Amino acid sequence: MKELIGTGVALVTPFTEDYEIDTEALARVVNFNIENGIDYLVVLGTTAESVTLSKSEKQLVIDTIVSANNGRISLVLGIGGNDTRAVINEMQERDLSHFAAILSVSPMYNKPTQEGIYQHFAAIAQMAPKPIILYNVPGRTASNMLPETVIRLANDFESIVAIKEAAGDIVQAMRLISGCPKDFLVISGDDMVTLPMVLAGGAGVISVIGEVFPKEFSQMVRLGLDKKAEEAYKIHYKIAPAIDYIFAEGNPAGVKAVFNALGICGPTVRLPLVGVSDNLKAKIDSFVASF
């Protein structure tokens, strides 16, 4: 899965002011990222506000991104949830011909045990029509997929090829890197610790900040993969304040505020999310203007 090494970005779903999908803005987001060096695009992840999209809207997002991408770079599709049967059914019903892999989040709200998490992904892996990227994000799911569980899955199922690790714990990430098979990819899901993870042996990132600063962030990751730490950290510290800003009042409200400042898409998010405060907007606008 060499196409998953480097910088992937979790795309937003732009909305018009009346909360409809803005397909023209979505195409601009896709082109902006491809033209500035992003390696692959992640469709319908958390950042896409996928939990607020209907089935037909999800298909519209997929069709728009596939059309705008036009085969230029690899695509990954988010299909996950806390109902194992529903996840398997969606994987089997979707046309996955345009996608290199599926990103599947660990079950949320149910709070399964580690054995439950293992059995959830074991069932998915046995039915999956595409390679699976596990997604561990304890801040959203309320349960941490421990390294022992990930290592077990990585060894037991060839279809499980990577993990997006977003616990924000560099020690946990290092345990994954050292314990998983050599061809298993440990991908950062936390923008602030991406560079340390890459320098420790990680395969790159699925990023949020990367989609608004794609040229700089993907360059940082490439430098990290080449073990050019000093040059890479210069870029990290330049972007770091923006990482704090975009998550200060929730994702994707923050990253959409950056896109709005860049003139690429509007800031609208769907309830229960709300846009950023005037104070944070001013900080974001100032950062973008001076970047």
PDB file of C-alpha atoms in Angstrom:
ATOM      1  CA  MET A   1       0.000   0.000   0.000  1.00  0.00           C
ATOM      2  CA  LYS A   2       2.659   2.487  -1.048  1.00  0.00           C
ATOM      3  CA  GLU A   3      -0.069   4.935  -2.090  1.00  0.00           C
ATOM      4  CA  LEU A   4      -0.873   5.406   1.626  1.00  0.00           C
ATOM      5  CA  ILE A   5       2.637   6.584   2.504  1.00  0.00           C
ATOM      6  CA  GLY A   6       2.925  10.355   2.869  1.00  0.00           C
ATOM      7  CA  THR A   7       0.161  12.885   3.391  1.00  0.00           C
ATOM      8  CA  GLY A   8      -3.506  12.090   3.102  1.00  0.00           C
ATOM      9  CA  VAL A   9      -6.144  14.627   4.052  1.00  0.00           C
ATOM     10  CA  ALA A  10      -9.605  14.159   5.546  1.00  0.00           C
ATOM     11  CA  LEU A  11     -11.754  16.300   3.283  1.00  0.00           C
ATOM     12  CA  VAL A  12     -14.446  18.649   4.575  1.00  0.00           C
ATOM     13  CA  THR A  13     -17.928  18.768   3.094  1.00  0.00           C
ATOM     14  CA  PRO A  14     -18.581  22.397   2.135  1.00  0.00           C
ATOM     15  CA  PHE A  15     -22.130  23.642   2.636  1.00  0.00           C
ATOM     16  CA  THR A  16     -23.982  26.630   1.240  1.00  0.00           C
ATOM     17  CA  GLU A  17     -25.504  29.119   3.667  1.00  0.00           C
ATOM     18  CA  ASP A  18     -28.757  27.131   3.528  1.00  0.00           C
ATOM     19  CA  TYR A  19     -26.899  23.925   4.518  1.00  0.00           C
ATOM     20  CA  GLU A  20     -26.945  22.198   1.140  1.00  0.00           C
ATOM     21  CA  ILE A  21     -23.796  20.509  -0.187  1.00  0.00           C
ATOM     22  CA  ASP A  22     -21.712  22.991  -2.175  1.00  0.00           C
ATOM     23  CA  THR A  23     -20.340  20.744  -4.905  1.00  0.00           C
ATOM     24  CA  GLU A  24     -18.430  23.542  -6.639  1.00  0.00           C
ATOM     25  CA  ALA A  25     -16.582  24.370  -3.425  1.00  0.00           C
ATOM     26  CA  LEU A  26     -15.893  20.680  -2.799  1.00  0.00           C
ATOM     27  CA  ALA A  27     -14.301  20.396  -6.240  1.00  0.00           C
ATOM     28  CA  ARG A  28     -12.165  23.455  -5.426  1.00  0.00           C
ATOM     29  CA  VAL A  29     -11.009  21.802  -2.194  1.00  0.00           C
ATOM     30  CA  VAL A  30     -10.031  18.661  -4.112  1.00  0.00           C
ATOM     31  CA  ASN A  31      -8.118  20.572  -6.796  1.00  0.00           C
ATOM     32  CA  PHE A  32      -6.401  22.813  -4.229  1.00  0.00           C
ATOM     33  CA  ASN A  33      -5.042  19.773  -2.410  1.00  0.00           C
ATOM     34  CA  ILE A  34      -3.956  17.834  -5.480  1.00  0.00           C
ATOM     35  CA  GLU A  35      -2.269  20.860  -7.024  1.00  0.00           C
ATOM     36  CA  ASN A  36      -0.318  21.460  -3.799  1.00  0.00           C
ATOM     37  CA  GLY A  37       1.195  18.011  -3.386  1.00  0.00           C
ATOM     38  CA  ILE A  38      -1.177  15.925  -1.252  1.00  0.00           C
ATOM     39  CA  ASP A  39      -0.632  12.183  -1.793  1.00  0.00           C
ATOM     40  CA  TYR A  40      -4.176  10.875  -1.263  1.00  0.00           C
ATOM     41  CA  LEU A  41      -7.662  12.023  -0.250  1.00  0.00           C
ATOM     42  CA  VAL A  42      -9.900  10.601   2.474  1.00  0.00           C
ATOM     43  CA  VAL A  43     -13.600  10.825   1.668  1.00  0.00           C
ATOM     44  CA  LEU A  44     -16.453  10.837   4.227  1.00  0.00           C
ATOM     45  CA  GLY A  45     -14.336  10.794   7.368  1.00  0.00           C
ATOM     46  CA  THR A  46     -15.251  12.588  10.594  1.00  0.00           C
ATOM     47  CA  THR A  47     -14.071  15.912   9.157  1.00  0.00           C
ATOM     48  CA  ALA A  48     -16.632  15.522   6.355  1.00  0.00           C
ATOM     49  CA  GLU A  49     -19.461  15.722   8.928  1.00  0.00           C
ATOM     50  CA  SER A  50     -20.517  12.359   7.539  1.00  0.00           C
ATOM     51  CA  VAL A  51     -22.823  11.631  10.484  1.00  0.00           C
ATOM     52  CA  THR A  52     -25.057  14.505   9.333  1.00  0.00           C
ATOM     53  CA  LEU A  53     -25.201  13.410   5.685  1.00  0.00           C
ATOM     54  CA  SER A  54     -28.030  11.349   4.241  1.00  0.00           C
ATOM     55  CA  LYS A  55     -27.333   8.308   2.075  1.00  0.00           C
ATOM     56  CA  SER A  56     -27.984  10.299  -1.098  1.00  0.00           C
ATOM     57  CA  GLU A  57     -25.800  13.166   0.123  1.00  0.00           C
ATOM     58  CA  LYS A  58     -22.943  10.771   0.829  1.00  0.00           C
ATOM     59  CA  GLN A  59     -23.214   9.512  -2.729  1.00  0.00           C
ATOM     60  CA  LEU A  60     -23.184  13.090  -4.019  1.00  0.00           C
ATOM     61  CA  VAL A  61     -19.987  13.778  -2.054  1.00  0.00           C
ATOM     62  CA  ILE A  62     -18.377  10.609  -3.431  1.00  0.00           C
ATOM     63  CA  ASP A  63     -19.402  11.385  -7.016  1.00  0.00           C
ATOM     64  CA  THR A  64     -18.160  14.977  -6.770  1.00  0.00           C
ATOM     65  CA  ILE A  65     -14.756  13.986  -5.382  1.00  0.00           C
ATOM     66  CA  VAL A  66     -14.267  11.100  -7.823  1.00  0.00           C
ATOM     67  CA  SER A  67     -15.108  13.408 -10.727  1.00  0.00           C
ATOM     68  CA  ALA A  68     -12.847  16.247  -9.525  1.00  0.00           C
ATOM     69  CA  ASN A  69      -9.978  13.881  -8.771  1.00  0.00           C
ATOM     70  CA  ASN A  70     -10.272  12.235 -12.207  1.00  0.00           C
ATOM     71  CA  GLY A  71      -7.898   9.445 -11.246  1.00  0.00           C
ATOM     72  CA  ARG A  72      -5.017  11.744 -10.342  1.00  0.00           C
ATOM     73  CA  ILE A  73      -4.307  10.476  -6.816  1.00  0.00           C
ATOM     74  CA  SER A  74      -5.549   7.638  -4.605  1.00  0.00           C
ATOM     75  CA  LEU A  75      -8.811   7.843  -2.667  1.00  0.00           C
ATOM     76  CA  VAL A  76      -9.769   6.292   0.674  1.00  0.00           C
ATOM     77  CA  LEU A  77     -13.407   5.980   1.778  1.00  0.00           C
ATOM     78  CA  GLY A  78     -14.577   6.233   5.367  1.00  0.00           C
ATOM     79  CA  ILE A  79     -16.998   3.444   6.317  1.00  0.00           C
ATOM     80  CA  GLY A  80     -17.300   2.815  10.035  1.00  0.00           C
ATOM     81  CA  GLY A  81     -19.658   2.775  12.966  1.00  0.00           C
ATOM     82  CA  ASN A  82     -20.822   0.978  16.067  1.00  0.00           C
ATOM     83  CA  ASP A  83     -23.063  -1.571  14.334  1.00  0.00           C
ATOM     84  CA  THR A  84     -20.804  -4.234  12.834  1.00  0.00           C
ATOM     85  CA  ARG A  85     -23.461  -5.637  10.508  1.00  0.00           C
ATOM     86  CA  ALA A  86     -24.311  -2.163   9.197  1.00  0.00           C
ATOM     87  CA  VAL A  87     -20.636  -1.445   8.447  1.00  0.00           C
ATOM     88  CA  ILE A  88     -20.301  -4.716   6.514  1.00  0.00           C
ATOM     89  CA  ASN A  89     -23.518  -4.054   4.610  1.00  0.00           C
ATOM     90  CA  GLU A  90     -22.384  -0.562   3.593  1.00  0.00           C
ATOM     91  CA  MET A  91     -19.009  -1.877   2.423  1.00  0.00           C
ATOM     92  CA  GLN A  92     -20.722  -4.446   0.250  1.00  0.00           C
ATOM     93  CA  GLU A  93     -23.340  -2.047  -1.156  1.00  0.00           C
ATOM     94  CA  ARG A  94     -20.999   0.802  -2.099  1.00  0.00           C
ATOM     95  CA  ASP A  95     -19.227   0.992  -5.437  1.00  0.00           C
ATOM     96  CA  LEU A  96     -15.621   0.919  -4.256  1.00  0.00           C
ATOM     97  CA  SER A  97     -14.006   0.724  -7.667  1.00  0.00           C
ATOM     98  CA  HIS A  98     -12.486   4.201  -7.318  1.00  0.00           C
ATOM     99  CA  PHE A  99     -11.027   3.599  -3.841  1.00  0.00           C
ATOM    100  CA  ALA A 100      -7.708   2.114  -2.735  1.00  0.00           C
ATOM    101  CA  ALA A 101      -8.811   1.356   0.830  1.00  0.00           C
ATOM    102  CA  ILE A 102     -11.485   1.776   3.488  1.00  0.00           C
ATOM    103  CA  LEU A 103     -10.926   3.803   6.667  1.00  0.00           C
ATOM    104  CA  SER A 104     -12.981   2.273   9.486  1.00  0.00           C
ATOM    105  CA  VAL A 105     -13.277   3.848  12.918  1.00  0.00           C
ATOM    106  CA  SER A 106     -13.327   1.833  16.120  1.00  0.00           C
ATOM    107  CA  PRO A 107     -16.898   1.505  17.485  1.00  0.00           C
ATOM    108  CA  MET A 108     -18.090   4.542  19.414  1.00  0.00           C
ATOM    109  CA  TYR A 109     -20.610   4.918  22.247  1.00  0.00           C
ATOM    110  CA  ASN A 110     -21.010   1.155  22.823  1.00  0.00           C
ATOM    111  CA  LYS A 111     -17.544   1.160  24.472  1.00  0.00           C
ATOM    112  CA  PRO A 112     -16.685  -2.467  23.605  1.00  0.00           C
ATOM    113  CA  THR A 113     -13.905  -4.341  25.366  1.00  0.00           C
ATOM    114  CA  GLN A 114     -10.637  -4.948  23.547  1.00  0.00           C
ATOM    115  CA  GLU A 115     -12.001  -8.374  22.578  1.00  0.00           C
ATOM    116  CA  GLY A 116     -15.138  -6.709  21.229  1.00  0.00           C
ATOM    117  CA  ILE A 117     -13.031  -4.299  19.159  1.00  0.00           C
ATOM    118  CA  TYR A 118     -11.003  -7.233  17.845  1.00  0.00           C
ATOM    119  CA  GLN A 119     -14.099  -9.221  16.887  1.00  0.00           C
ATOM    120  CA  HIS A 120     -15.684  -6.144  15.236  1.00  0.00           C
ATOM    121  CA  PHE A 121     -12.705  -5.678  12.924  1.00  0.00           C
ATOM    122  CA  ALA A 122     -12.229  -9.417  12.441  1.00  0.00           C
ATOM    123  CA  ALA A 123     -15.768  -9.646  11.082  1.00  0.00           C
ATOM    124  CA  ILE A 124     -15.173  -6.630   8.810  1.00  0.00           C
ATOM    125  CA  ALA A 125     -11.788  -7.921   7.595  1.00  0.00           C
ATOM    126  CA  GLN A 126     -13.260 -11.238   6.504  1.00  0.00           C
ATOM    127  CA  MET A 127     -15.906  -9.502   4.369  1.00  0.00           C
ATOM    128  CA  ALA A 128     -14.040  -6.412   3.188  1.00  0.00           C
ATOM    129  CA  PRO A 129     -13.752  -5.940  -0.595  1.00  0.00           C
ATOM    130  CA  LYS A 130     -10.854  -3.507  -0.100  1.00  0.00           C
ATOM    131  CA  PRO A 131      -7.904  -3.182   2.304  1.00  0.00           C
ATOM    132  CA  ILE A 132      -8.816  -1.802   5.726  1.00  0.00           C
ATOM    133  CA  ILE A 133      -7.215   1.092   7.596  1.00  0.00           C
ATOM    134  CA  LEU A 134      -8.136   0.908  11.279  1.00  0.00           C
ATOM    135  CA  TYR A 135      -8.949   4.241  12.919  1.00  0.00           C
ATOM    136  CA  ASN A 136      -8.280   4.775  16.607  1.00  0.00           C
ATOM    137  CA  VAL A 137      -9.575   8.087  17.959  1.00  0.00           C
ATOM    138  CA  PRO A 138     -10.351   7.707  21.686  1.00  0.00           C
ATOM    139  CA  GLY A 139     -11.370  11.349  22.034  1.00  0.00           C
ATOM    140  CA  ARG A 140     -14.412  10.622  19.862  1.00  0.00           C
ATOM    141  CA  THR A 141     -15.104   6.933  20.469  1.00  0.00           C
ATOM    142  CA  ALA A 142     -14.592   6.917  24.271  1.00  0.00           C
ATOM    143  CA  SER A 143     -12.459   3.773  24.024  1.00  0.00           C
ATOM    144  CA  ASN A 144      -8.793   3.296  23.155  1.00  0.00           C
ATOM    145  CA  MET A 145      -7.805   0.524  20.758  1.00  0.00           C
ATOM    146  CA  LEU A 146      -4.701  -0.709  22.554  1.00  0.00           C
ATOM    147  CA  PRO A 147      -1.492  -1.657  20.717  1.00  0.00           C
ATOM    148  CA  GLU A 148      -1.958  -5.310  21.680  1.00  0.00           C
ATOM    149  CA  THR A 149      -5.317  -5.372  19.878  1.00  0.00           C
ATOM    150  CA  VAL A 150      -3.952  -3.634  16.784  1.00  0.00           C
ATOM    151  CA  ILE A 151      -0.908  -5.912  16.619  1.00  0.00           C
ATOM    152  CA  ARG A 152      -3.173  -8.955  16.898  1.00  0.00           C
ATOM    153  CA  LEU A 153      -5.394  -7.717  14.051  1.00  0.00           C
ATOM    154  CA  ALA A 154      -2.401  -6.783  11.899  1.00  0.00           C
ATOM    155  CA  ASN A 155      -0.957 -10.266  12.259  1.00  0.00           C
ATOM    156  CA  ASP A 156      -4.239 -12.153  11.839  1.00  0.00           C
ATOM    157  CA  PHE A 157      -5.692 -10.443   8.749  1.00  0.00           C
ATOM    158  CA  GLU A 158      -3.843  -9.552   5.539  1.00  0.00           C
ATOM    159  CA  SER A 159      -6.693  -7.214   4.573  1.00  0.00           C
ATOM    160  CA  ILE A 160      -5.928  -4.966   7.579  1.00  0.00           C
ATOM    161  CA  VAL A 161      -2.991  -2.961   6.241  1.00  0.00           C
ATOM    162  CA  ALA A 162      -2.713   0.187   8.366  1.00  0.00           C
ATOM    163  CA  ILE A 163      -3.961   2.212  11.304  1.00  0.00           C
ATOM    164  CA  LYS A 164      -4.779   5.882  11.573  1.00  0.00           C
ATOM    165  CA  GLU A 165      -3.582   6.412  15.137  1.00  0.00           C
ATOM    166  CA  ALA A 166      -5.138   9.500  16.729  1.00  0.00           C
ATOM    167  CA  ALA A 167      -4.733   8.900  20.445  1.00  0.00           C
ATOM    168  CA  GLY A 168      -2.165  11.703  20.556  1.00  0.00           C
ATOM    169  CA  ASP A 169       0.154   9.397  22.519  1.00  0.00           C
ATOM    170  CA  ILE A 170       3.613   9.141  20.982  1.00  0.00           C
ATOM    171  CA  VAL A 171       4.562   6.227  23.268  1.00  0.00           C
ATOM    172  CA  GLN A 172       1.535   4.249  22.089  1.00  0.00           C
ATOM    173  CA  ALA A 173       2.428   5.095  18.489  1.00  0.00           C
ATOM    174  CA  MET A 174       5.980   3.839  19.007  1.00  0.00           C
ATOM    175  CA  ARG A 175       4.661   0.571  20.427  1.00  0.00           C
ATOM    176  CA  LEU A 176       2.583   0.138  17.285  1.00  0.00           C
ATOM    177  CA  ILE A 177       5.520   0.909  15.011  1.00  0.00           C
ATOM    178  CA  SER A 178       7.795  -1.547  16.815  1.00  0.00           C
ATOM    179  CA  GLY A 179       5.191  -4.293  17.322  1.00  0.00           C
ATOM    180  CA  CYS A 180       3.287  -4.476  14.034  1.00  0.00           C
ATOM    181  CA  PRO A 181       4.519  -6.329  10.919  1.00  0.00           C
ATOM    182  CA  LYS A 182       7.055  -4.367   8.865  1.00  0.00           C
ATOM    183  CA  ASP A 183       4.660  -3.801   5.969  1.00  0.00           C
ATOM    184  CA  PHE A 184       1.863  -2.560   8.256  1.00  0.00           C
ATOM    185  CA  LEU A 185       1.526   1.243   8.085  1.00  0.00           C
ATOM    186  CA  VAL A 186       1.202   3.337  11.238  1.00  0.00           C
ATOM    187  CA  ILE A 187      -0.339   6.613  10.071  1.00  0.00           C
ATOM    188  CA  SER A 188      -0.682   9.651  12.311  1.00  0.00           C
ATOM    189  CA  GLY A 189      -4.206  10.908  12.906  1.00  0.00           C
ATOM    190  CA  ASP A 190      -3.054  13.779  15.101  1.00  0.00           C
ATOM    191  CA  ASP A 191      -1.557  16.745  13.285  1.00  0.00           C
ATOM    192  CA  MET A 192       0.510  17.995  16.216  1.00  0.00           C
ATOM    193  CA  VAL A 193       2.419  14.718  16.682  1.00  0.00           C
ATOM    194  CA  THR A 194       2.689  13.814  13.004  1.00  0.00           C
ATOM    195  CA  LEU A 195       6.343  14.723  12.629  1.00  0.00           C
ATOM    196  CA  PRO A 196       7.540  12.869  15.750  1.00  0.00           C
ATOM    197  CA  MET A 197       5.572   9.800  14.638  1.00  0.00           C
ATOM    198  CA  VAL A 198       7.049   9.921  11.141  1.00  0.00           C
ATOM    199  CA  LEU A 199      10.577  10.329  12.484  1.00  0.00           C
ATOM    200  CA  ALA A 200       9.945   7.343  14.776  1.00  0.00           C
ATOM    201  CA  GLY A 201       9.054   5.185  11.781  1.00  0.00           C
ATOM    202  CA  GLY A 202       5.465   6.119  10.951  1.00  0.00           C
ATOM    203  CA  ALA A 203       4.214   6.111   7.375  1.00  0.00           C
ATOM    204  CA  GLY A 204       2.771   9.626   7.270  1.00  0.00           C
ATOM    205  CA  VAL A 205      -0.534  11.221   8.217  1.00  0.00           C
ATOM    206  CA  ILE A 206      -4.216  11.534   7.497  1.00  0.00           C
ATOM    207  CA  SER A 207      -4.450  15.211   8.299  1.00  0.00           C
ATOM    208  CA  VAL A 208      -6.923  18.008   8.879  1.00  0.00           C
ATOM    209  CA  ILE A 209      -4.523  20.963   8.852  1.00  0.00           C
ATOM    210  CA  GLY A 210      -2.903  19.485   5.750  1.00  0.00           C
ATOM    211  CA  GLU A 211      -5.916  20.246   3.589  1.00  0.00           C
ATOM    212  CA  VAL A 212      -5.653  24.005   4.208  1.00  0.00           C
ATOM    213  CA  PHE A 213      -1.838  24.173   4.108  1.00  0.00           C
ATOM    214  CA  PRO A 214      -1.216  21.226   1.757  1.00  0.00           C
ATOM    215  CA  LYS A 215       2.027  22.390   0.188  1.00  0.00           C
ATOM    216  CA  GLU A 216       3.785  23.076   3.464  1.00  0.00           C
ATOM    217  CA  PHE A 217       2.406  20.173   5.469  1.00  0.00           C
ATOM    218  CA  SER A 218       3.087  17.556   2.805  1.00  0.00           C
ATOM    219  CA  GLN A 219       6.609  18.946   2.417  1.00  0.00           C
ATOM    220  CA  MET A 220       7.108  18.567   6.172  1.00  0.00           C
ATOM    221  CA  VAL A 221       5.999  14.936   6.015  1.00  0.00           C
ATOM    222  CA  ARG A 222       8.288  14.194   3.054  1.00  0.00           C
ATOM    223  CA  LEU A 223      11.227  15.712   4.928  1.00  0.00           C
ATOM    224  CA  GLY A 224      10.298  13.615   7.958  1.00  0.00           C
ATOM    225  CA  LEU A 225      10.183  10.437   5.873  1.00  0.00           C
ATOM    226  CA  ASP A 226      13.642  11.350   4.560  1.00  0.00           C
ATOM    227  CA  LYS A 227      14.786  11.828   8.210  1.00  0.00           C
ATOM    228  CA  LYS A 228      15.599  15.498   7.611  1.00  0.00           C
ATOM    229  CA  ALA A 229      14.392  16.464  11.066  1.00  0.00           C
ATOM    230  CA  GLU A 230      15.786  19.988  11.344  1.00  0.00           C
ATOM    231  CA  GLU A 231      14.211  21.180   8.085  1.00  0.00           C
ATOM    232  CA  ALA A 232      10.958  19.413   8.885  1.00  0.00           C
ATOM    233  CA  TYR A 233      10.651  20.954  12.344  1.00  0.00           C
ATOM    234  CA  LYS A 234      10.977  24.452  10.905  1.00  0.00           C
ATOM    235  CA  ILE A 235       7.759  23.824   8.979  1.00  0.00           C
ATOM    236  CA  HIS A 236       6.107  22.125  11.964  1.00  0.00           C
ATOM    237  CA  TYR A 237       6.635  25.114  14.233  1.00  0.00           C
ATOM    238  CA  LYS A 238       5.471  27.506  11.529  1.00  0.00           C
ATOM    239  CA  ILE A 239       2.145  25.645  11.199  1.00  0.00           C
ATOM    240  CA  ALA A 240       1.705  24.599  14.860  1.00  0.00           C
ATOM    241  CA  PRO A 241      -0.303  27.669  15.991  1.00  0.00           C
ATOM    242  CA  ALA A 242      -2.868  26.978  13.268  1.00  0.00           C
ATOM    243  CA  ILE A 243      -3.244  23.386  14.474  1.00  0.00           C
ATOM    244  CA  ASP A 244      -4.251  24.718  17.884  1.00  0.00           C
ATOM    245  CA  TYR A 245      -6.655  27.185  16.279  1.00  0.00           C
ATOM    246  CA  ILE A 246      -8.509  24.710  14.073  1.00  0.00           C
ATOM    247  CA  PHE A 247      -9.264  22.342  16.950  1.00  0.00           C
ATOM    248  CA  ALA A 248      -9.909  24.982  19.633  1.00  0.00           C
ATOM    249  CA  GLU A 249     -13.681  25.017  19.013  1.00  0.00           C
ATOM    250  CA  GLY A 250     -14.109  21.715  17.263  1.00  0.00           C
ATOM    251  CA  ASN A 251     -13.451  20.074  13.931  1.00  0.00           C
ATOM    252  CA  PRO A 252     -14.357  20.921  11.165  1.00  0.00           C
ATOM    253  CA  ALA A 253     -15.581  24.379  12.243  1.00  0.00           C
ATOM    254  CA  GLY A 254     -11.979  25.522  12.623  1.00  0.00           C
ATOM    255  CA  VAL A 255     -10.659  24.175   9.341  1.00  0.00           C
ATOM    256  CA  LYS A 256     -13.669  25.555   7.478  1.00  0.00           C
ATOM    257  CA  ALA A 257     -12.872  28.962   8.956  1.00  0.00           C
ATOM    258  CA  VAL A 258      -9.391  28.659   7.422  1.00  0.00           C
ATOM    259  CA  PHE A 259     -10.861  27.664   4.066  1.00  0.00           C
ATOM    260  CA  ASN A 260     -13.172  30.684   4.304  1.00  0.00           C
ATOM    261  CA  ALA A 261     -10.190  32.959   4.922  1.00  0.00           C
ATOM    262  CA  LEU A 262      -8.503  31.408   1.884  1.00  0.00           C
ATOM    263  CA  GLY A 263     -11.606  32.007  -0.238  1.00  0.00           C
ATOM    264  CA  ILE A 264     -12.017  28.320  -1.130  1.00  0.00           C
ATOM    265  CA  CYS A 265     -15.237  27.413   0.692  1.00  0.00           C
ATOM    266  CA  GLY A 266     -17.639  28.899   3.200  1.00  0.00           C
ATOM    267  CA  PRO A 267     -17.572  28.365   6.985  1.00  0.00           C
ATOM    268  CA  THR A 268     -21.005  26.740   7.334  1.00  0.00           C
ATOM    269  CA  VAL A 269     -21.304  23.597   9.461  1.00  0.00           C
ATOM    270  CA  ARG A 270     -24.423  21.597  10.276  1.00  0.00           C
ATOM    271  CA  LEU A 271     -25.971  21.364  13.719  1.00  0.00           C
ATOM    272  CA  PRO A 272     -25.154  20.247  16.329  1.00  0.00           C
ATOM    273  CA  LEU A 273     -21.891  21.886  15.271  1.00  0.00           C
ATOM    274  CA  VAL A 274     -21.681  25.664  15.100  1.00  0.00           C
ATOM    275  CA  GLY A 275     -19.198  28.006  13.475  1.00  0.00           C
ATOM    276  CA  VAL A 276     -16.197  29.406  15.327  1.00  0.00           C
ATOM    277  CA  SER A 277     -16.515  32.416  17.612  1.00  0.00           C
ATOM    278  CA  ASP A 278     -15.647  35.906  16.394  1.00  0.00           C
ATOM    279  CA  ASN A 279     -12.541  35.863  18.586  1.00  0.00           C
ATOM    280  CA  LEU A 280     -11.206  32.642  17.074  1.00  0.00           C
ATOM    281  CA  LYS A 281     -12.157  33.762  13.566  1.00  0.00           C
ATOM    282  CA  ALA A 282     -10.038  36.884  14.045  1.00  0.00           C
ATOM    283  CA  LYS A 283      -7.045  34.776  15.122  1.00  0.00           C
ATOM    284  CA  ILE A 284      -7.460  32.442  12.154  1.00  0.00           C
ATOM    285  CA  ASP A 285      -7.856  35.301   9.681  1.00  0.00           C
ATOM    286  CA  SER A 286      -4.743  36.977  11.064  1.00  0.00           C
ATOM    287  CA  PHE A 287      -2.710  33.761  10.858  1.00  0.00           C
ATOM    288  CA  VAL A 288      -3.764  33.077   7.271  1.00  0.00           C
ATOM    289  CA  ALA A 289      -2.986  36.658   6.242  1.00  0.00           C
ATOM    290  CA  SER A 290       0.525  36.423   7.684  1.00  0.00           C
ATOM    291  CA  PHE A 291       1.328  32.830   6.677  1.00  0.00           C
TER     292      PHE A 291
END
